[in-house]
């Protein structure tokens, strides 16, 4: 029977669509979902979708409107539909599966099947029938592995070598980018390449530039903004969703690339993304919306719509915008805008970023320093909201020297620490999605551990607080233990390991904040290329910095100091001196590969 069912499930990959008329009635996710499923002796089918998702709309129009699919769902299933943007716990758990992601559960919460992407009506019929005939877990589920945290907070040389090889092997030398089918910029992969390029690595420099150059094809030439990805192993077959995570990431990375190489096309790309982010996704309240659909409607898809000029697009109308305002997504946007401000010195950009941060503080803050996700969360609080906002506060502190932002970052860091699991790592949510089956064990996602390790480590650099460093080390020990089990490239683990082991480029401006000369030095420091940077402004009238690990002299006039590897430069009084000092400090950094 299992061989028959396996054949049916594999056949799910090869059928054609059939059009129909209606869609089923969906329920939302609830804590008593599996108790209900057990009482009614039904399977649960979860349609994890996104508002902006083209293939989610196609499945609604075709698959879930198919009469036979409707009949099977009515007979033996509880259909549940969830917006993944609104539910970070479920989207994090099943992020590798799509959107849409289709997960079928037994009444006790055991996973039976997980299907990535669009499922045609006949494929869905076969899947639903196969589960009814034999509800044992299928080949898509796989076996979960238990992570045993390492004793050291650092990767071994062997681990770094293996992770580096997997990362290097995943690069597409022909077209650029990491991976071959869907083309987009993987955030951690490009960050790692840019970090290596800063040390003079010629291969990393070539790869970073090749990828950045190719990805410009994903920017909408009319309205700006970047499409989600391109398919068919090409950069020129985009899926037209415009999602804030991609806008924020690409804005930050093109800005940092411009700082590194001063190539005007990178600044132009950043400007095109910024004008879309602030012109389309910015709400009247000052916070940022989530996304814009790929398609205008069922009849006018993105391929047709986005080929049109501005006037023709507007005549047809605008694709739907998801107007939810989430803390995590706003944190991403603030960090992207801060990086753009660093290289453009545009005060309007900084004003937009600070206004968004103040909106989140006023509307999403929790009493103990963290943040809820949306206006009304089903679960949570979620780890990602407080990590993203904490990082955004650090970026605003570096951009302005305003210590209030650093204080907000520290409060967010304390809240992030409350997600800690003493057995290893950090939980994604403080509340479980359920209490049975796979949900009996709270989720701990690798990407979450990476972000926690990097954020808390940088926060420790600013504060010199051993508690923060220990929390970062706790996440890193989990990553070290997990890295040997994960088959996919994990460049973020290499980034976290580098940052925990090495000091950031540390630049301090010493001078009054109302002194134009000090302001000019701070502007120069902001724009200097250093992806991993600690930038501070010491105005002695405000007292010592939170981590006074260097005693800076008062020279009677504004000066800038660059430090690295426990060595500090002579004071710099102008742009050329500061640039030379920072470059010298970069050369003094030890290579991570040479360390134990």
mmCIF file of C-alpha atoms in Angstrom, residues 29-409:
data_model
loop_
_atom_site.group_PDB
_atom_site.id
_atom_site.type_symbol
_atom_site.label_atom_id
_atom_site.label_comp_id
_atom_site.label_asym_id
_atom_site.label_seq_id
_atom_site.Cartn_x
_atom_site.Cartn_y
_atom_site.Cartn_z
ATOM 1 C CA UNK A 29 -5.622 28.789 12.357
ATOM 2 C CA UNK A 30 -6.640 28.245 15.967
ATOM 3 C CA UNK A 31 -5.146 26.580 19.022
ATOM 4 C CA UNK A 32 -7.958 24.018 19.193
ATOM 5 C CA UNK A 33 -7.696 23.113 15.502
ATOM 6 C CA UNK A 34 -6.418 19.575 16.040
ATOM 7 C CA UNK A 35 -8.833 18.866 18.879
ATOM 8 C CA UNK A 36 -11.591 19.677 16.422
ATOM 9 C CA UNK A 37 -9.968 17.558 13.710
ATOM 10 C CA UNK A 38 -9.713 14.615 16.109
ATOM 11 C CA UNK A 39 -13.332 14.948 17.202
ATOM 12 C CA UNK A 40 -14.552 15.132 13.602
ATOM 13 C CA UNK A 41 -12.036 12.527 12.318
ATOM 14 C CA UNK A 42 -10.756 14.860 9.647
ATOM 15 C CA UNK A 43 -7.378 15.713 8.208
ATOM 16 C CA UNK A 44 -6.212 19.320 8.251
ATOM 17 C CA UNK A 45 -5.009 20.942 5.044
ATOM 18 C CA UNK A 46 -3.156 24.207 5.498
ATOM 19 C CA UNK A 47 -2.954 26.653 2.598
ATOM 20 C CA UNK A 48 -0.154 28.980 3.670
ATOM 21 C CA UNK A 49 -0.393 31.863 1.223
ATOM 22 C CA UNK A 50 0.619 35.462 0.736
ATOM 23 C CA UNK A 51 -1.470 38.428 -0.342
ATOM 24 C CA UNK A 52 1.045 39.264 -3.082
ATOM 25 C CA UNK A 53 1.537 35.689 -4.341
ATOM 26 C CA UNK A 54 0.670 35.107 -8.025
ATOM 27 C CA UNK A 55 0.435 31.314 -7.797
ATOM 28 C CA UNK A 56 -1.683 31.568 -4.645
ATOM 29 C CA UNK A 57 -4.246 33.486 -6.699
ATOM 30 C CA UNK A 58 -4.027 30.916 -9.486
ATOM 31 C CA UNK A 59 -4.632 28.067 -7.043
ATOM 32 C CA UNK A 60 -7.667 29.862 -5.671
ATOM 33 C CA UNK A 61 -9.049 30.375 -9.184
ATOM 34 C CA UNK A 62 -8.380 26.847 -10.435
ATOM 35 C CA UNK A 63 -7.507 24.192 -7.869
ATOM 36 C CA UNK A 64 -9.751 25.176 -4.985
ATOM 37 C CA UNK A 65 -12.615 25.917 -7.390
ATOM 38 C CA UNK A 66 -12.479 22.391 -8.844
ATOM 39 C CA UNK A 67 -15.658 20.410 -7.930
ATOM 40 C CA UNK A 68 -13.799 17.167 -7.209
ATOM 41 C CA UNK A 69 -11.311 18.936 -4.958
ATOM 42 C CA UNK A 70 -14.271 20.574 -3.195
ATOM 43 C CA UNK A 71 -15.920 17.189 -2.722
ATOM 44 C CA UNK A 72 -12.803 15.605 -1.227
ATOM 45 C CA UNK A 73 -12.195 18.545 1.106
ATOM 46 C CA UNK A 74 -15.795 18.468 2.270
ATOM 47 C CA UNK A 75 -15.645 14.733 2.871
ATOM 48 C CA UNK A 76 -12.533 14.351 5.012
ATOM 49 C CA UNK A 77 -10.684 17.676 5.557
ATOM 50 C CA UNK A 78 -10.668 20.861 7.577
ATOM 51 C CA UNK A 79 -9.352 23.488 5.125
ATOM 52 C CA UNK A 80 -7.346 26.248 6.807
ATOM 53 C CA UNK A 81 -5.969 29.328 5.051
ATOM 54 C CA UNK A 82 -3.317 31.538 6.643
ATOM 55 C CA UNK A 83 -1.601 34.726 5.461
ATOM 56 C CA UNK A 84 2.052 33.954 6.018
ATOM 57 C CA UNK A 85 3.025 37.626 6.425
ATOM 58 C CA UNK A 86 0.584 37.951 9.335
ATOM 59 C CA UNK A 87 1.722 34.703 11.012
ATOM 60 C CA UNK A 88 5.510 34.638 11.422
ATOM 61 C CA UNK A 89 5.473 31.445 13.477
ATOM 62 C CA UNK A 90 3.853 29.387 10.714
ATOM 63 C CA UNK A 91 5.691 31.158 7.901
ATOM 64 C CA UNK A 92 9.031 30.580 9.632
ATOM 65 C CA UNK A 93 8.264 26.910 10.215
ATOM 66 C CA UNK A 94 7.266 26.340 6.577
ATOM 67 C CA UNK A 95 9.251 29.052 4.813
ATOM 68 C CA UNK A 96 11.253 26.515 2.810
ATOM 69 C CA UNK A 97 8.040 25.229 1.200
ATOM 70 C CA UNK A 98 6.771 27.899 -0.928
ATOM 71 C CA UNK A 99 4.307 30.257 -1.299
ATOM 72 C CA UNK A 100 1.864 28.789 -1.607
ATOM 73 C CA UNK A 101 2.850 26.067 0.822
ATOM 74 C CA UNK A 102 0.392 23.210 1.226
ATOM 75 C CA UNK A 103 0.739 21.073 4.339
ATOM 76 C CA UNK A 104 -1.522 18.145 5.169
ATOM 77 C CA UNK A 105 -1.783 17.010 8.794
ATOM 78 C CA UNK A 106 -3.257 13.999 10.512
ATOM 79 C CA UNK A 107 -5.873 14.812 13.156
ATOM 80 C CA UNK A 108 -3.164 14.571 15.831
ATOM 81 C CA UNK A 109 -0.991 17.236 14.149
ATOM 82 C CA UNK A 110 1.456 14.840 12.488
ATOM 83 C CA UNK A 111 2.665 16.064 9.111
ATOM 84 C CA UNK A 112 1.612 13.801 6.225
ATOM 85 C CA UNK A 113 2.663 15.819 3.166
ATOM 86 C CA UNK A 114 4.316 19.157 2.374
ATOM 87 C CA UNK A 115 4.023 20.482 -1.184
ATOM 88 C CA UNK A 116 5.883 23.503 -2.515
ATOM 89 C CA UNK A 117 4.200 25.928 -4.917
ATOM 90 C CA UNK A 118 1.229 25.653 -7.252
ATOM 91 C CA UNK A 119 -0.748 22.388 -7.315
ATOM 92 C CA UNK A 120 -3.015 21.781 -10.320
ATOM 93 C CA UNK A 121 -6.543 20.367 -9.694
ATOM 94 C CA UNK A 122 -5.688 16.800 -10.769
ATOM 95 C CA UNK A 123 -2.554 16.807 -8.638
ATOM 96 C CA UNK A 124 -4.558 18.034 -5.667
ATOM 97 C CA UNK A 125 -7.205 15.355 -6.240
ATOM 98 C CA UNK A 126 -4.503 12.681 -6.272
ATOM 99 C CA UNK A 127 -2.915 14.078 -3.109
ATOM 100 C CA UNK A 128 -6.192 14.253 -1.190
ATOM 101 C CA UNK A 129 -7.191 10.734 -2.239
ATOM 102 C CA UNK A 130 -3.765 9.308 -1.403
ATOM 103 C CA UNK A 131 -3.879 10.725 2.122
ATOM 104 C CA UNK A 132 -7.355 9.304 2.705
ATOM 105 C CA UNK A 133 -6.230 5.878 1.462
ATOM 106 C CA UNK A 134 -2.990 5.843 3.451
ATOM 107 C CA UNK A 135 -2.402 8.613 6.020
ATOM 108 C CA UNK A 136 1.169 7.671 6.872
ATOM 109 C CA UNK A 137 3.763 10.432 6.347
ATOM 110 C CA UNK A 138 4.951 10.700 2.754
ATOM 111 C CA UNK A 139 8.414 11.305 1.303
ATOM 112 C CA UNK A 140 8.050 15.093 1.404
ATOM 113 C CA UNK A 141 7.981 15.155 5.205
ATOM 114 C CA UNK A 142 11.402 13.711 5.922
ATOM 115 C CA UNK A 143 12.853 13.104 9.331
ATOM 116 C CA UNK A 144 13.485 15.954 11.726
ATOM 117 C CA UNK A 145 16.935 16.074 13.245
ATOM 118 C CA UNK A 146 17.701 17.093 16.795
ATOM 119 C CA UNK A 147 20.285 19.834 17.199
ATOM 120 C CA UNK A 148 22.884 19.298 19.882
ATOM 121 C CA UNK A 149 24.500 22.674 20.603
ATOM 122 C CA UNK A 150 28.276 22.771 20.390
ATOM 123 C CA UNK A 151 30.405 23.524 23.430
ATOM 124 C CA UNK A 152 32.228 26.329 21.622
ATOM 125 C CA UNK A 153 30.681 29.551 20.368
ATOM 126 C CA UNK A 154 32.985 29.424 17.350
ATOM 127 C CA UNK A 155 33.030 27.188 14.321
ATOM 128 C CA UNK A 156 35.970 24.839 14.031
ATOM 129 C CA UNK A 157 38.343 25.199 11.098
ATOM 130 C CA UNK A 158 36.815 22.082 9.581
ATOM 131 C CA UNK A 159 33.299 23.474 9.908
ATOM 132 C CA UNK A 160 34.294 26.792 8.359
ATOM 133 C CA UNK A 161 36.023 24.995 5.516
ATOM 134 C CA UNK A 162 32.976 22.818 4.821
ATOM 135 C CA UNK A 163 30.506 25.703 5.007
ATOM 136 C CA UNK A 164 32.744 27.815 2.782
ATOM 137 C CA UNK A 165 32.996 25.047 0.205
ATOM 138 C CA UNK A 166 29.203 24.605 0.135
ATOM 139 C CA UNK A 167 28.787 28.365 -0.201
ATOM 140 C CA UNK A 168 31.342 28.627 -3.002
ATOM 141 C CA UNK A 169 29.910 25.627 -4.847
ATOM 142 C CA UNK A 170 26.441 27.196 -4.854
ATOM 143 C CA UNK A 171 27.609 30.202 -6.856
ATOM 144 C CA UNK A 172 26.466 30.470 -10.480
ATOM 145 C CA UNK A 173 29.659 31.543 -12.259
ATOM 146 C CA UNK A 174 27.878 31.972 -15.565
ATOM 147 C CA UNK A 175 25.021 34.278 -14.574
ATOM 148 C CA UNK A 176 25.846 35.375 -11.051
ATOM 149 C CA UNK A 177 23.884 34.783 -7.873
ATOM 150 C CA UNK A 178 23.739 31.818 -5.555
ATOM 151 C CA UNK A 179 21.573 28.999 -6.882
ATOM 152 C CA UNK A 180 20.586 28.300 -10.453
ATOM 153 C CA UNK A 181 16.822 28.208 -11.068
ATOM 154 C CA UNK A 182 15.332 31.211 -9.302
ATOM 155 C CA UNK A 183 17.543 34.276 -9.617
ATOM 156 C CA UNK A 184 17.597 36.853 -6.826
ATOM 157 C CA UNK A 185 20.132 38.216 -4.376
ATOM 158 C CA UNK A 186 20.434 35.979 -1.352
ATOM 159 C CA UNK A 187 20.979 38.448 1.499
ATOM 160 C CA UNK A 188 23.521 36.544 3.590
ATOM 161 C CA UNK A 189 25.439 35.326 0.542
ATOM 162 C CA UNK A 190 25.986 38.833 -0.793
ATOM 163 C CA UNK A 191 26.824 40.182 2.665
ATOM 164 C CA UNK A 192 29.473 37.501 3.019
ATOM 165 C CA UNK A 193 30.862 38.257 -0.441
ATOM 166 C CA UNK A 194 31.011 42.000 0.300
ATOM 167 C CA UNK A 195 32.741 41.301 3.622
ATOM 168 C CA UNK A 196 35.374 39.241 1.845
ATOM 169 C CA UNK A 197 35.719 41.875 -0.860
ATOM 170 C CA UNK A 198 36.561 44.467 1.807
ATOM 171 C CA UNK A 199 39.623 42.391 2.715
ATOM 172 C CA UNK A 200 40.806 42.398 -0.899
ATOM 173 C CA UNK A 201 39.417 39.005 -1.956
ATOM 174 C CA UNK A 202 39.329 39.256 -5.770
ATOM 175 C CA UNK A 203 36.986 36.283 -6.265
ATOM 176 C CA UNK A 204 34.475 37.646 -3.757
ATOM 177 C CA UNK A 205 34.678 41.064 -5.416
ATOM 178 C CA UNK A 206 33.958 39.596 -8.853
ATOM 179 C CA UNK A 207 31.037 37.563 -7.575
ATOM 180 C CA UNK A 208 29.486 40.436 -5.644
ATOM 181 C CA UNK A 209 29.723 42.796 -8.611
ATOM 182 C CA UNK A 210 28.475 40.202 -11.097
ATOM 183 C CA UNK A 211 25.434 39.503 -8.935
ATOM 184 C CA UNK A 212 24.675 43.156 -8.252
ATOM 185 C CA UNK A 213 25.001 43.996 -11.954
ATOM 186 C CA UNK A 214 22.710 41.142 -12.990
ATOM 187 C CA UNK A 215 20.054 41.866 -10.366
ATOM 188 C CA UNK A 216 19.496 45.383 -11.705
ATOM 189 C CA UNK A 217 17.291 43.629 -14.275
ATOM 190 C CA UNK A 218 14.819 42.956 -11.448
ATOM 191 C CA UNK A 219 14.217 46.676 -10.815
ATOM 192 C CA UNK A 220 11.023 48.113 -12.310
ATOM 193 C CA UNK A 221 12.263 50.833 -14.710
ATOM 194 C CA UNK A 222 8.967 52.766 -14.477
ATOM 195 C CA UNK A 223 8.061 52.978 -10.796
ATOM 196 C CA UNK A 224 11.240 51.641 -9.237
ATOM 197 C CA UNK A 225 11.219 48.877 -6.681
ATOM 198 C CA UNK A 226 12.556 45.383 -7.132
ATOM 199 C CA UNK A 227 10.600 42.328 -8.182
ATOM 200 C CA UNK A 228 10.774 39.250 -5.981
ATOM 201 C CA UNK A 229 12.822 36.953 -8.249
ATOM 202 C CA UNK A 230 13.317 35.724 -11.811
ATOM 203 C CA UNK A 231 12.652 32.171 -12.869
ATOM 204 C CA UNK A 232 13.873 29.707 -15.525
ATOM 205 C CA UNK A 233 17.521 30.209 -14.617
ATOM 206 C CA UNK A 234 17.461 33.765 -15.974
ATOM 207 C CA UNK A 235 17.465 37.298 -14.575
ATOM 208 C CA UNK A 236 14.959 38.423 -17.232
ATOM 209 C CA UNK A 237 11.841 36.357 -16.379
ATOM 210 C CA UNK A 238 10.663 38.080 -13.194
ATOM 211 C CA UNK A 239 7.827 37.327 -10.860
ATOM 212 C CA UNK A 240 6.398 40.785 -10.340
ATOM 213 C CA UNK A 241 5.577 40.795 -6.620
ATOM 214 C CA UNK A 242 7.151 43.735 -4.817
ATOM 215 C CA UNK A 243 7.743 42.698 -1.218
ATOM 216 C CA UNK A 244 9.146 44.998 1.446
ATOM 217 C CA UNK A 245 11.771 42.482 2.561
ATOM 218 C CA UNK A 246 13.360 42.597 -0.898
ATOM 219 C CA UNK A 247 13.050 46.390 -1.173
ATOM 220 C CA UNK A 248 14.764 46.829 2.185
ATOM 221 C CA UNK A 249 17.499 44.279 1.537
ATOM 222 C CA UNK A 250 18.374 45.478 -1.955
ATOM 223 C CA UNK A 251 18.299 49.127 -0.852
ATOM 224 C CA UNK A 252 20.781 48.367 1.908
ATOM 225 C CA UNK A 253 23.056 46.242 -0.242
ATOM 226 C CA UNK A 254 23.177 48.542 -3.282
ATOM 227 C CA UNK A 255 23.907 51.427 -0.908
ATOM 228 C CA UNK A 256 26.734 49.468 0.720
ATOM 229 C CA UNK A 257 28.027 48.414 -2.701
ATOM 230 C CA UNK A 258 28.161 52.060 -3.741
ATOM 231 C CA UNK A 259 30.107 52.863 -0.576
ATOM 232 C CA UNK A 260 32.543 50.086 -1.430
ATOM 233 C CA UNK A 261 33.087 50.657 -5.162
ATOM 234 C CA UNK A 262 31.600 54.096 -5.938
ATOM 235 C CA UNK A 263 29.985 52.707 -9.089
ATOM 236 C CA UNK A 264 27.181 55.140 -10.050
ATOM 237 C CA UNK A 265 24.922 52.341 -11.281
ATOM 238 C CA UNK A 266 24.712 50.989 -7.737
ATOM 239 C CA UNK A 267 23.647 54.381 -6.412
ATOM 240 C CA UNK A 268 21.100 54.651 -9.246
ATOM 241 C CA UNK A 269 19.712 51.225 -8.316
ATOM 242 C CA UNK A 270 19.419 52.259 -4.676
ATOM 243 C CA UNK A 271 17.611 55.467 -5.679
ATOM 244 C CA UNK A 272 15.136 53.522 -7.815
ATOM 245 C CA UNK A 273 14.328 51.218 -4.914
ATOM 246 C CA UNK A 274 14.102 54.071 -2.397
ATOM 247 C CA UNK A 275 11.654 56.043 -4.557
ATOM 248 C CA UNK A 276 9.337 53.032 -4.730
ATOM 249 C CA UNK A 277 9.657 52.249 -1.030
ATOM 250 C CA UNK A 278 8.906 55.823 0.050
ATOM 251 C CA UNK A 279 6.501 56.613 -2.792
ATOM 252 C CA UNK A 280 4.299 53.505 -2.893
ATOM 253 C CA UNK A 281 4.746 51.434 0.277
ATOM 254 C CA UNK A 282 4.876 54.351 2.725
ATOM 255 C CA UNK A 283 1.607 54.841 4.607
ATOM 256 C CA UNK A 284 0.222 58.286 5.526
ATOM 257 C CA UNK A 285 1.042 57.449 9.155
ATOM 258 C CA UNK A 286 4.731 57.123 8.338
ATOM 259 C CA UNK A 287 5.039 53.333 8.610
ATOM 260 C CA UNK A 288 5.523 50.942 5.706
ATOM 261 C CA UNK A 289 3.069 48.582 4.064
ATOM 262 C CA UNK A 290 3.979 44.957 3.363
ATOM 263 C CA UNK A 291 3.781 44.344 -0.386
ATOM 264 C CA UNK A 292 2.197 44.980 -3.764
ATOM 265 C CA UNK A 293 0.634 42.223 -5.844
ATOM 266 C CA UNK A 294 2.279 40.784 -8.924
ATOM 267 C CA UNK A 295 -0.982 40.979 -10.891
ATOM 268 C CA UNK A 296 -3.625 43.633 -11.369
ATOM 269 C CA UNK A 297 -6.364 40.998 -11.176
ATOM 270 C CA UNK A 298 -7.194 37.495 -12.444
ATOM 271 C CA UNK A 299 -7.425 38.786 -16.021
ATOM 272 C CA UNK A 300 -4.382 41.071 -16.149
ATOM 273 C CA UNK A 301 -1.215 39.422 -14.878
ATOM 274 C CA UNK A 302 2.108 41.028 -14.093
ATOM 275 C CA UNK A 303 3.677 40.133 -17.424
ATOM 276 C CA UNK A 304 1.061 42.234 -19.176
ATOM 277 C CA UNK A 305 0.743 44.990 -16.590
ATOM 278 C CA UNK A 306 4.380 45.767 -15.845
ATOM 279 C CA UNK A 307 5.272 45.893 -19.537
ATOM 280 C CA UNK A 308 3.147 49.066 -19.781
ATOM 281 C CA UNK A 309 4.335 52.663 -19.312
ATOM 282 C CA UNK A 310 3.208 54.702 -16.339
ATOM 283 C CA UNK A 311 0.092 56.273 -17.878
ATOM 284 C CA UNK A 312 -1.208 52.976 -19.243
ATOM 285 C CA UNK A 313 -0.702 51.250 -15.890
ATOM 286 C CA UNK A 314 -2.578 53.951 -14.035
ATOM 287 C CA UNK A 315 -5.425 53.860 -16.533
ATOM 288 C CA UNK A 316 -5.983 50.198 -15.656
ATOM 289 C CA UNK A 317 -5.585 50.742 -11.911
ATOM 290 C CA UNK A 318 -3.013 49.716 -9.311
ATOM 291 C CA UNK A 319 -2.223 46.173 -8.164
ATOM 292 C CA UNK A 320 -3.408 45.602 -4.625
ATOM 293 C CA UNK A 321 -1.194 46.730 -1.761
ATOM 294 C CA UNK A 322 -1.195 44.824 1.520
ATOM 295 C CA UNK A 323 -1.724 47.714 3.932
ATOM 296 C CA UNK A 324 -0.868 45.856 7.118
ATOM 297 C CA UNK A 325 1.805 47.538 9.224
ATOM 298 C CA UNK A 326 4.167 45.050 10.857
ATOM 299 C CA UNK A 327 7.021 45.833 13.240
ATOM 300 C CA UNK A 328 9.453 43.379 11.631
ATOM 301 C CA UNK A 329 8.918 44.695 8.108
ATOM 302 C CA UNK A 330 9.284 48.283 9.286
ATOM 303 C CA UNK A 331 12.538 47.387 11.018
ATOM 304 C CA UNK A 332 13.864 46.035 7.723
ATOM 305 C CA UNK A 333 12.795 49.185 5.884
ATOM 306 C CA UNK A 334 14.393 51.478 8.464
ATOM 307 C CA UNK A 335 17.720 49.635 8.162
ATOM 308 C CA UNK A 336 17.594 49.913 4.368
ATOM 309 C CA UNK A 337 16.854 53.632 4.513
ATOM 310 C CA UNK A 338 19.622 54.202 7.079
ATOM 311 C CA UNK A 339 22.148 52.604 4.716
ATOM 312 C CA UNK A 340 20.854 54.776 1.866
ATOM 313 C CA UNK A 341 21.138 57.892 4.024
ATOM 314 C CA UNK A 342 24.692 56.952 4.945
ATOM 315 C CA UNK A 343 25.833 57.262 1.320
ATOM 316 C CA UNK A 344 23.521 60.043 0.097
ATOM 317 C CA UNK A 345 23.457 62.331 3.169
ATOM 318 C CA UNK A 346 19.846 63.108 2.208
ATOM 319 C CA UNK A 347 18.083 64.470 5.325
ATOM 320 C CA UNK A 348 14.642 63.573 3.908
ATOM 321 C CA UNK A 349 15.634 59.903 3.866
ATOM 322 C CA UNK A 350 16.708 60.034 7.494
ATOM 323 C CA UNK A 351 13.489 61.830 8.442
ATOM 324 C CA UNK A 352 11.398 59.078 6.829
ATOM 325 C CA UNK A 353 13.368 56.356 8.643
ATOM 326 C CA UNK A 354 13.104 58.073 12.038
ATOM 327 C CA UNK A 355 9.393 58.752 11.586
ATOM 328 C CA UNK A 356 8.785 55.058 10.867
ATOM 329 C CA UNK A 357 10.772 54.090 13.976
ATOM 330 C CA UNK A 358 8.766 56.474 16.136
ATOM 331 C CA UNK A 359 5.514 55.065 14.701
ATOM 332 C CA UNK A 360 6.544 51.520 15.620
ATOM 333 C CA UNK A 361 7.532 52.630 19.116
ATOM 334 C CA UNK A 362 4.166 54.321 19.548
ATOM 335 C CA UNK A 363 2.015 51.590 18.012
ATOM 336 C CA UNK A 364 3.751 48.209 18.293
ATOM 337 C CA UNK A 365 5.911 48.428 21.421
ATOM 338 C CA UNK A 366 5.363 46.053 24.326
ATOM 339 C CA UNK A 367 5.898 47.176 27.938
ATOM 340 C CA UNK A 368 9.127 45.195 28.363
ATOM 341 C CA UNK A 369 11.042 46.556 25.369
ATOM 342 C CA UNK A 370 9.956 44.196 22.603
ATOM 343 C CA UNK A 371 7.398 44.499 19.835
ATOM 344 C CA UNK A 372 4.281 42.779 18.690
ATOM 345 C CA UNK A 373 3.960 41.997 15.003
ATOM 346 C CA UNK A 374 0.726 43.639 13.880
ATOM 347 C CA UNK A 375 -2.233 45.430 15.343
ATOM 348 C CA UNK A 376 -3.873 42.154 16.422
ATOM 349 C CA UNK A 377 -1.650 39.072 16.510
ATOM 350 C CA UNK A 378 -2.983 35.527 16.544
ATOM 351 C CA UNK A 379 0.094 34.325 18.401
ATOM 352 C CA UNK A 380 3.371 35.786 19.490
ATOM 353 C CA UNK A 381 5.159 37.839 20.466
ATOM 354 C CA UNK A 382 7.508 36.761 17.699
ATOM 355 C CA UNK A 383 11.280 36.872 17.846
ATOM 356 C CA UNK A 384 11.734 38.467 14.431
ATOM 357 C CA UNK A 385 9.914 41.706 15.230
ATOM 358 C CA UNK A 386 12.175 42.624 18.137
ATOM 359 C CA UNK A 387 15.361 41.535 16.348
ATOM 360 C CA UNK A 388 14.527 43.593 13.244
ATOM 361 C CA UNK A 389 13.585 46.668 15.259
ATOM 362 C CA UNK A 390 16.621 46.286 17.505
ATOM 363 C CA UNK A 391 18.900 46.222 14.467
ATOM 364 C CA UNK A 392 17.055 49.212 13.007
ATOM 365 C CA UNK A 393 17.703 51.175 16.213
ATOM 366 C CA UNK A 394 21.417 50.339 16.011
ATOM 367 C CA UNK A 395 21.476 51.550 12.412
ATOM 368 C CA UNK A 396 19.749 54.797 13.395
ATOM 369 C CA UNK A 397 22.208 55.282 16.241
ATOM 370 C CA UNK A 398 25.126 54.922 13.858
ATOM 371 C CA UNK A 399 23.463 57.297 11.392
ATOM 372 C CA UNK A 400 22.695 60.018 13.939
ATOM 373 C CA UNK A 401 24.745 59.567 17.110
ATOM 374 C CA UNK A 402 21.484 59.936 19.062
ATOM 375 C CA UNK A 403 21.840 57.771 22.174
ATOM 376 C CA UNK A 404 18.073 57.373 22.520
ATOM 377 C CA UNK A 405 18.175 54.965 19.574
ATOM 378 C CA UNK A 406 20.913 52.958 21.278
ATOM 379 C CA UNK A 407 18.808 52.751 24.445
ATOM 380 C CA UNK A 408 15.867 51.429 22.412
ATOM 381 C CA UNK A 409 18.164 48.838 20.840
#
